[in-house]
PDB file of C-alpha atoms and ligand atoms in Angstrom:
ATOM      1  CA  MET N  25     -18.794  31.787   9.165  1.00 90.00           C
ATOM      2  CA  ARG N  26     -20.118  32.178  12.690  1.00 94.00           C
ATOM      3  CA  THR N  27     -21.769  29.291  14.481  1.00 97.00           C
ATOM      4  CA  PRO N  28     -23.377  28.880  17.906  1.00 96.00           C
ATOM      5  CA  TYR N  29     -20.093  27.206  18.891  1.00 97.00           C
ATOM      6  CA  GLY N  30     -17.769  29.970  17.743  1.00 97.00           C
ATOM      7  CA  GLU N  31     -15.700  30.198  14.611  1.00 97.00           C
ATOM      8  CA  PRO N  32     -14.523  27.334  12.403  1.00 98.00           C
ATOM      9  CA  SER N  33     -10.795  26.784  11.827  1.00 98.00           C
ATOM     10  CA  GLY N  34     -10.794  29.303   8.988  1.00 97.00           C
ATOM     11  CA  ALA N  35     -12.650  30.469   5.949  1.00 97.00           C
ATOM     12  CA  LEU N  36     -14.713  27.911   4.069  1.00 97.00           C
ATOM     13  CA  ASN N  37     -13.482  27.778   0.500  1.00 97.00           C
ATOM     14  CA  PHE N  38     -15.985  27.164  -2.274  1.00 97.00           C
ATOM     15  CA  GLY N  39     -14.916  25.882  -5.630  1.00 96.00           C
ATOM     16  CA  GLN N  40     -14.912  23.119  -8.159  1.00 96.00           C
ATOM     17  CA  PHE N  41     -12.879  19.961  -7.920  1.00 95.00           C
ATOM     18  CA  ALA N  42     -12.920  17.688 -10.958  1.00 94.00           C
ATOM     19  CA  GLY N  43     -16.086  19.514 -11.998  1.00 93.00           C
ATOM     20  CA  ALA N  44     -17.979  19.009  -8.719  1.00 95.00           C
ATOM     21  CA  GLU N  45     -19.006  21.706  -6.258  1.00 96.00           C
ATOM     22  CA  VAL N  46     -16.900  21.363  -3.131  1.00 97.00           C
ATOM     23  CA  VAL N  47     -16.303  23.206   0.107  1.00 98.00           C
ATOM     24  CA  PHE N  48     -12.814  22.950   1.581  1.00 97.00           C
ATOM     25  CA  LEU N  49     -11.915  23.665   5.166  1.00 98.00           C
ATOM     26  CA  ALA N  50      -8.380  23.346   6.570  1.00 97.00           C
ATOM     27  CA  ARG N  51      -8.999  21.995  10.067  1.00 98.00           C
ATOM     28  CA  HIS N  52      -5.617  23.185  11.388  1.00 98.00           C
ATOM     29  CA  GLY N  53      -6.217  26.701  10.013  1.00 97.00           C
ATOM     30  CA  TYR N  54      -4.715  28.124   6.845  1.00 93.00           C
ATOM     31  CA  GLY N  55      -1.401  28.908   8.533  1.00 92.00           C
ATOM     32  CA  HIS N  56      -1.465  25.488  10.226  1.00 92.00           C
ATOM     33  CA  THR N  57      -1.656  27.142  13.628  1.00 96.00           C
ATOM     34  CA  LEU N  58      -4.327  25.093  15.416  1.00 97.00           C
ATOM     35  CA  SER N  59      -3.126  22.066  17.320  1.00 97.00           C
ATOM     36  CA  PRO N  60      -5.426  19.013  17.258  1.00 98.00           C
ATOM     37  CA  HIS N  61      -6.814  19.769  20.734  1.00 97.00           C
ATOM     38  CA  GLU N  62      -7.400  23.435  19.846  1.00 97.00           C
ATOM     39  CA  ILE N  63      -9.546  22.759  16.779  1.00 98.00           C
ATOM     40  CA  ASN N  64     -13.150  23.845  17.158  1.00 98.00           C
ATOM     41  CA  TYR N  65     -14.581  20.603  15.766  1.00 98.00           C
ATOM     42  CA  ARG N  66     -18.140  21.610  16.632  1.00 98.00           C
ATOM     43  CA  ALA N  67     -17.911  24.877  14.713  1.00 98.00           C
ATOM     44  CA  ASN N  68     -16.304  23.116  11.730  1.00 98.00           C
ATOM     45  CA  ILE N  69     -18.993  20.451  11.452  1.00 98.00           C
ATOM     46  CA  TRP N  70     -21.800  22.912  12.200  1.00 98.00           C
ATOM     47  CA  ALA N  71     -20.586  25.206   9.416  1.00 98.00           C
ATOM     48  CA  LEU N  72     -20.450  22.347   6.894  1.00 98.00           C
ATOM     49  CA  LYS N  73     -23.921  21.204   7.940  1.00 98.00           C
ATOM     50  CA  GLU N  74     -25.270  24.720   7.580  1.00 97.00           C
ATOM     51  CA  LEU N  75     -23.847  24.836   4.038  1.00 97.00           C
ATOM     52  CA  ARG N  76     -25.849  21.673   3.313  1.00 97.00           C
ATOM     53  CA  VAL N  77     -22.906  19.602   2.136  1.00 97.00           C
ATOM     54  CA  GLU N  78     -23.816  16.073   1.089  1.00 94.00           C
ATOM     55  CA  GLY N  79     -20.991  14.515   3.035  1.00 97.00           C
ATOM     56  CA  VAL N  80     -17.573  15.041   4.543  1.00 98.00           C
ATOM     57  CA  ILE N  81     -14.337  13.450   3.369  1.00 98.00           C
ATOM     58  CA  ALA N  82     -11.742  13.967   6.066  1.00 98.00           C
ATOM     59  CA  VAL N  83      -8.152  13.824   4.854  1.00 97.00           C
ATOM     60  CA  ALA N  84      -5.708  13.266   7.686  1.00 96.00           C
ATOM     61  CA  THR N  85      -2.177  12.016   8.238  1.00 95.00           C
ATOM     62  CA  VAL N  86      -1.586   9.080  10.570  1.00 97.00           C
ATOM     63  CA  GLY N  87       1.195   6.933  11.950  1.00 97.00           C
ATOM     64  CA  GLY N  88       1.181   3.262  10.971  1.00 98.00           C
ATOM     65  CA  ILE N  89       1.093   0.649  13.744  1.00 98.00           C
ATOM     66  CA  GLY N  90       0.280  -2.650  12.026  1.00 95.00           C
ATOM     67  CA  ALA N  91       2.750  -4.088   9.497  1.00 96.00           C
ATOM     68  CA  ALA N  92       0.257  -3.537   6.664  1.00 97.00           C
ATOM     69  CA  PHE N  93       0.191   0.198   7.296  1.00 98.00           C
ATOM     70  CA  GLU N  94       3.565   1.270   5.965  1.00 96.00           C
ATOM     71  CA  PRO N  95       4.440   4.931   5.384  1.00 95.00           C
ATOM     72  CA  GLY N  96       3.205   5.828   1.932  1.00 96.00           C
ATOM     73  CA  SER N  97      -0.051   3.850   2.295  1.00 97.00           C
ATOM     74  CA  LEU N  98      -3.515   5.286   1.922  1.00 98.00           C
ATOM     75  CA  VAL N  99      -6.123   3.884   4.275  1.00 98.00           C
ATOM     76  CA  LEU N 100      -9.896   4.031   4.694  1.00 98.00           C
ATOM     77  CA  PRO N 101     -10.442   3.296   8.393  1.00 98.00           C
ATOM     78  CA  HIS N 102     -13.633   1.460   9.320  1.00 98.00           C
ATOM     79  CA  GLN N 103     -13.425   1.751  13.122  1.00 99.00           C
ATOM     80  CA  ILE N 104     -12.273   4.184  15.794  1.00 99.00           C
ATOM     81  CA  ILE N 105     -10.928   3.988  19.309  1.00 98.00           C
ATOM     82  CA  ASP N 106     -11.016   7.357  21.047  1.00 98.00           C
ATOM     83  CA  TYR N 107      -8.138   8.135  23.423  1.00 98.00           C
ATOM     84  CA  THR N 108      -8.757  11.886  23.483  1.00 98.00           C
ATOM     85  CA  HIS N 109      -9.962  13.787  26.512  1.00 98.00           C
ATOM     86  CA  SER N 110     -11.338  17.209  27.402  1.00 96.00           C
ATOM     87  CA  ARG N 111     -12.545  17.954  23.878  1.00 98.00           C
ATOM     88  CA  LYS N 112     -16.013  19.350  23.256  1.00 97.00           C
ATOM     89  CA  SER N 113     -17.441  16.234  21.689  1.00 97.00           C
ATOM     90  CA  THR N 114     -21.202  16.639  21.404  1.00 97.00           C
ATOM     91  CA  PHE N 115     -23.836  19.065  20.158  1.00 97.00           C
ATOM     92  CA  PHE N 116     -26.286  17.569  22.655  1.00 96.00           C
ATOM     93  CA  GLU N 117     -25.527  19.413  25.849  1.00 95.00           C
ATOM     94  CA  GLY N 118     -26.874  22.374  27.737  1.00 91.00           C
ATOM     95  CA  SER N 119     -30.176  22.814  29.512  1.00 84.00           C
ATOM     96  CA  GLU N 120     -32.270  23.224  26.354  1.00 87.00           C
ATOM     97  CA  MET N 121     -30.945  20.094  24.685  1.00 87.00           C
ATOM     98  CA  PRO N 122     -32.625  16.769  25.283  1.00 90.00           C
ATOM     99  CA  VAL N 123     -30.273  13.947  26.306  1.00 92.00           C
ATOM    100  CA  THR N 124     -29.441  12.187  23.049  1.00 94.00           C
ATOM    101  CA  HIS N 125     -27.337   9.059  22.472  1.00 96.00           C
ATOM    102  CA  VAL N 126     -26.444   8.614  18.811  1.00 97.00           C
ATOM    103  CA  ASP N 127     -25.629   5.176  17.462  1.00 98.00           C
ATOM    104  CA  PHE N 128     -21.931   5.001  16.629  1.00 98.00           C
ATOM    105  CA  THR N 129     -21.441   1.265  16.157  1.00 98.00           C
ATOM    106  CA  GLN N 130     -20.128   1.895  12.655  1.00 98.00           C
ATOM    107  CA  PRO N 131     -18.488   5.304  12.930  1.00 98.00           C
ATOM    108  CA  TYR N 132     -17.881   5.861   9.215  1.00 98.00           C
ATOM    109  CA  SER N 133     -20.404   6.059   6.407  1.00 98.00           C
ATOM    110  CA  ARG N 134     -20.529   2.718   4.603  1.00 98.00           C
ATOM    111  CA  LEU N 135     -21.733   4.388   1.430  1.00 97.00           C
ATOM    112  CA  LEU N 136     -19.048   7.069   1.362  1.00 98.00           C
ATOM    113  CA  ARG N 137     -16.300   4.534   2.144  1.00 98.00           C
ATOM    114  CA  GLN N 138     -17.487   2.338  -0.708  1.00 98.00           C
ATOM    115  CA  ARG N 139     -17.581   5.265  -3.105  1.00 97.00           C
ATOM    116  CA  LEU N 140     -13.996   6.132  -2.155  1.00 98.00           C
ATOM    117  CA  ILE N 141     -12.921   2.515  -2.666  1.00 98.00           C
ATOM    118  CA  ASP N 142     -14.573   2.543  -6.091  1.00 97.00           C
ATOM    119  CA  ALA N 143     -12.946   5.889  -6.934  1.00 98.00           C
ATOM    120  CA  ALA N 144      -9.516   4.510  -6.014  1.00 98.00           C
ATOM    121  CA  ALA N 145     -10.100   1.406  -8.139  1.00 97.00           C
ATOM    122  CA  ALA N 146     -11.256   3.564 -11.062  1.00 97.00           C
ATOM    123  CA  CYS N 147      -7.974   5.500 -11.094  1.00 96.00           C
ATOM    124  CA  GLY N 148      -5.754   2.535 -10.249  1.00 97.00           C
ATOM    125  CA  GLU N 149      -4.614   3.791  -6.830  1.00 97.00           C
ATOM    126  CA  LYS N 150      -4.220   1.322  -4.005  1.00 98.00           C
ATOM    127  CA  VAL N 151      -6.076   2.052  -0.784  1.00 98.00           C
ATOM    128  CA  LEU N 152      -6.236  -0.226   2.231  1.00 98.00           C
ATOM    129  CA  ASP N 153      -9.873  -1.025   2.948  1.00 98.00           C
ATOM    130  CA  GLY N 154     -10.379  -1.052   6.715  1.00 98.00           C
ATOM    131  CA  ALA N 155      -8.312  -0.087   9.733  1.00 98.00           C
ATOM    132  CA  VAL N 156      -8.936   0.755  13.341  1.00 98.00           C
ATOM    133  CA  TYR N 157      -8.092   4.432  13.766  1.00 99.00           C
ATOM    134  CA  ALA N 158      -6.815   5.255  17.258  1.00 99.00           C
ATOM    135  CA  CYS N 159      -7.243   8.913  18.094  1.00 98.00           C
ATOM    136  CA  THR N 160      -4.793  10.283  20.637  1.00 98.00           C
ATOM    137  CA  GLN N 161      -4.889  13.643  22.371  1.00 98.00           C
ATOM    138  CA  GLY N 162      -1.571  15.050  21.232  1.00 96.00           C
ATOM    139  CA  PRO N 163      -0.074  17.347  20.332  1.00 97.00           C
ATOM    140  CA  ARG N 164       2.885  15.269  21.454  1.00 97.00           C
ATOM    141  CA  LEU N 165       3.458  11.996  19.680  1.00 97.00           C
ATOM    142  CA  GLU N 166       2.959   8.750  21.598  1.00 98.00           C
ATOM    143  CA  THR N 167       5.478   6.770  23.610  1.00 98.00           C
ATOM    144  CA  ALA N 168       6.508   3.327  22.339  1.00 98.00           C
ATOM    145  CA  ALA N 169       4.627   1.763  25.281  1.00 98.00           C
ATOM    146  CA  GLU N 170       1.465   3.687  24.407  1.00 98.00           C
ATOM    147  CA  ILE N 171       1.665   2.410  20.838  1.00 98.00           C
ATOM    148  CA  GLU N 172       2.198  -1.142  22.166  1.00 98.00           C
ATOM    149  CA  ARG N 173      -0.934  -0.743  24.238  1.00 98.00           C
ATOM    150  CA  ILE N 174      -2.918   0.707  21.345  1.00 98.00           C
ATOM    151  CA  ALA N 175      -1.762  -2.207  19.166  1.00 98.00           C
ATOM    152  CA  ARG N 176      -2.910  -4.713  21.829  1.00 98.00           C
ATOM    153  CA  GLU N 177      -6.243  -2.947  21.919  1.00 98.00           C
ATOM    154  CA  GLY N 178      -6.609  -3.334  18.174  1.00 98.00           C
ATOM    155  CA  GLY N 179      -5.385   0.001  16.791  1.00 98.00           C
ATOM    156  CA  ASP N 180      -3.901  -0.106  13.267  1.00 98.00           C
ATOM    157  CA  VAL N 181      -3.176   3.569  12.643  1.00 98.00           C
ATOM    158  CA  VAL N 182      -2.880   6.521  14.989  1.00 98.00           C
ATOM    159  CA  GLY N 183      -3.831  10.147  14.492  1.00 98.00           C
ATOM    160  CA  MET N 184      -5.026  13.100  16.532  1.00 98.00           C
ATOM    161  CA  THR N 185      -7.962  14.655  14.677  1.00 98.00           C
ATOM    162  CA  GLY N 186     -10.417  11.840  13.913  1.00 98.00           C
ATOM    163  CA  MET N 187     -12.345  12.482  17.112  1.00 98.00           C
ATOM    164  CA  PRO N 188     -14.610  14.157  17.955  1.00 98.00           C
ATOM    165  CA  GLU N 189     -14.857  15.098  14.270  1.00 98.00           C
ATOM    166  CA  ALA N 190     -16.421  11.774  13.273  1.00 98.00           C
ATOM    167  CA  VAL N 191     -19.009  11.682  16.044  1.00 98.00           C
ATOM    168  CA  LEU N 192     -20.034  15.292  15.514  1.00 98.00           C
ATOM    169  CA  ALA N 193     -20.633  14.497  11.844  1.00 98.00           C
ATOM    170  CA  ARG N 194     -22.802  11.589  12.991  1.00 98.00           C
ATOM    171  CA  GLU N 195     -24.718  13.816  15.400  1.00 98.00           C
ATOM    172  CA  ALA N 196     -25.230  16.329  12.604  1.00 98.00           C
ATOM    173  CA  GLY N 197     -26.489  13.588  10.295  1.00 98.00           C
ATOM    174  CA  LEU N 198     -23.641  13.999   7.804  1.00 98.00           C
ATOM    175  CA  GLU N 199     -22.077  11.145   5.853  1.00 98.00           C
ATOM    176  CA  TYR N 200     -18.449  11.022   6.969  1.00 98.00           C
ATOM    177  CA  ALA N 201     -15.414   9.016   5.881  1.00 98.00           C
ATOM    178  CA  SER N 202     -11.722   9.489   6.395  1.00 98.00           C
ATOM    179  CA  LEU N 203      -8.976   9.094   3.826  1.00 98.00           C
ATOM    180  CA  ALA N 204      -5.887   8.586   5.967  1.00 98.00           C
ATOM    181  CA  VAL N 205      -2.350   9.100   4.717  1.00 97.00           C
ATOM    182  CA  VAL N 206       0.278   7.044   6.569  1.00 96.00           C
ATOM    183  CA  VAL N 207       3.303   9.316   6.904  1.00 95.00           C
ATOM    184  CA  ASN N 208       5.414   7.563   9.542  1.00 95.00           C
ATOM    185  CA  HIS N 209       5.879   4.386  11.514  1.00 96.00           C
ATOM    186  CA  ALA N 210       4.207   4.954  14.893  1.00 98.00           C
ATOM    187  CA  ALA N 211       6.482   5.312  17.923  1.00 98.00           C
ATOM    188  CA  GLY N 212       8.612   2.236  18.576  1.00 98.00           C
ATOM    189  CA  ARG N 213       7.827   0.637  15.198  1.00 97.00           C
ATOM    190  CA  GLY N 214       9.925   0.266  12.050  1.00 94.00           C
ATOM    191  CA  ASP N 215      12.350   3.144  11.667  1.00 92.00           C
ATOM    192  CA  SER N 216      10.695   4.921  14.630  1.00 94.00           C
ATOM    193  CA  VAL N 217      12.248   2.640  17.267  1.00 94.00           C
ATOM    194  CA  GLN N 218      14.333   5.447  18.768  1.00 95.00           C
ATOM    195  CA  GLU N 219      12.401   8.489  17.598  1.00 95.00           C
ATOM    196  CA  ILE N 220       9.981   9.796  15.005  1.00 94.00           C
ATOM    197  CA  LYS N 221      11.728  12.242  12.722  1.00 86.00           C
ATOM    198  CA  LEU N 222       8.682  14.106  11.428  1.00 77.00           C
ATOM    199  CA  GLU N 223      10.889  16.630   9.622  1.00 77.00           C
ATOM    200  CA  GLU N 224      12.228  13.827   7.417  1.00 75.00           C
ATOM    201  CA  LEU N 225       8.785  12.786   6.226  1.00 78.00           C
ATOM    202  CA  GLY N 226       8.322  15.463   3.584  1.00 76.00           C
ATOM    203  CA  ALA N 227       8.992  13.422   0.438  1.00 82.00           C
ATOM    204  CA  VAL N 228       6.791  10.405   1.265  1.00 84.00           C
ATOM    205  CA  THR N 229       4.033  12.660   2.564  1.00 88.00           C
ATOM    206  CA  GLN N 230       4.030  14.831  -0.536  1.00 91.00           C
ATOM    207  CA  ALA N 231       3.929  11.895  -2.941  1.00 92.00           C
ATOM    208  CA  THR N 232       1.209  10.094  -0.978  1.00 94.00           C
ATOM    209  CA  ILE N 233      -0.940  13.184  -0.656  1.00 94.00           C
ATOM    210  CA  MET N 234      -0.749  13.578  -4.430  1.00 96.00           C
ATOM    211  CA  ARG N 235      -2.132  10.015  -4.693  1.00 97.00           C
ATOM    212  CA  ALA N 236      -4.925  10.991  -2.290  1.00 97.00           C
ATOM    213  CA  VAL N 237      -5.703  13.955  -4.545  1.00 97.00           C
ATOM    214  CA  ARG N 238      -5.930  11.578  -7.516  1.00 97.00           C
ATOM    215  CA  ILE N 239      -8.456   9.450  -5.645  1.00 98.00           C
ATOM    216  CA  LEU N 240     -10.488  12.526  -4.708  1.00 98.00           C
ATOM    217  CA  SER N 241     -10.352  13.704  -8.299  1.00 97.00           C
ATOM    218  CA  SER N 242     -11.651  10.314  -9.425  1.00 97.00           C
ATOM    219  CA  PHE N 243     -14.341  10.470  -6.711  1.00 97.00           C
ATOM    220  CA  PHE N 244     -15.577  13.880  -7.779  1.00 95.00           C
ATOM    221  CA  THR N 245     -15.407  12.997 -11.473  1.00 94.00           C
ATOM    222  CA  GLY N 246     -17.754  10.129 -10.677  1.00 82.00           C
ATOM    223  CA  ALA N 247     -19.948  12.398  -8.532  1.00 73.00           C
ATOM    224  CA  ARG N 248     -20.548  15.027 -11.201  1.00 66.00           C
TER     225      ARG N 248
HETATM  226  N1  LIG Z  11       0.803   9.684  15.969  1.00 70.72           N
HETATM  227  C1  LIG Z  11      -0.277  10.502  16.060  1.00 70.72           C
HETATM  228  N2  LIG Z  11      -0.675  11.267  15.065  1.00 70.72           N
HETATM  229  C2  LIG Z  11       0.007  11.225  13.910  1.00 70.72           C
HETATM  230  C3  LIG Z  11       1.138  10.402  13.752  1.00 70.72           C
HETATM  231  C4  LIG Z  11       1.555   9.591  14.843  1.00 70.72           C
HETATM  232  O1  LIG Z  11       2.546   8.838  14.770  1.00 70.72           O
HETATM  233  N3  LIG Z  11       1.593  10.604  12.483  1.00 70.72           N
HETATM  234  C5  LIG Z  11       0.756  11.520  11.906  1.00 70.72           C
HETATM  235  N4  LIG Z  11      -0.211  11.892  12.765  1.00 70.72           N
END
């Protein structure tokens, strides 16, 4: 698709998931070639809006900061702290656009979060209800001191793609929730005291993503 903001990360895939009509978009591109700061978040959200989706479920991997957020956990964040910079983070700019300040007190859709919690309960998968998602610029991982600071500021999990995705969904009037997959201890925590060995994360990541798929399957079964 083309949008006024350029092209989305890749083709939008239409299909059925557990009997429901879904559109899937791989935000990093289908060859996983777009770094978090290179993603055209505006084009992605615009395209989904134009397709009249009912809502957006963002699946994303994160590092765990708080003790409750061990690798292998699934988390539904309820809050965001944005540490990104220089990303195109609003639709409301340019001379023709009126100045617009959207409310973002509660950055995730309460309804969509609850439906995901119910879907997880229905299929017996554990998900952690509530976390502060800290969004860093990347693509490098954080230093241990940065994670210490984020922890002091209230961050529970850390990722690189939650913003401006969430706020653009809000600006577009789309229900948006994130299903976060904890794949590693954040820098300086747990077994990441000396370094984060992302290449060793394959097995936990794979198994946890399969649990996320089960929750989504339960969600869409309920949504049919
Ligand atoms: N930091 C930032 N983003 C991430 C991490 C992390 O430790 N793990 C997965 N995405």
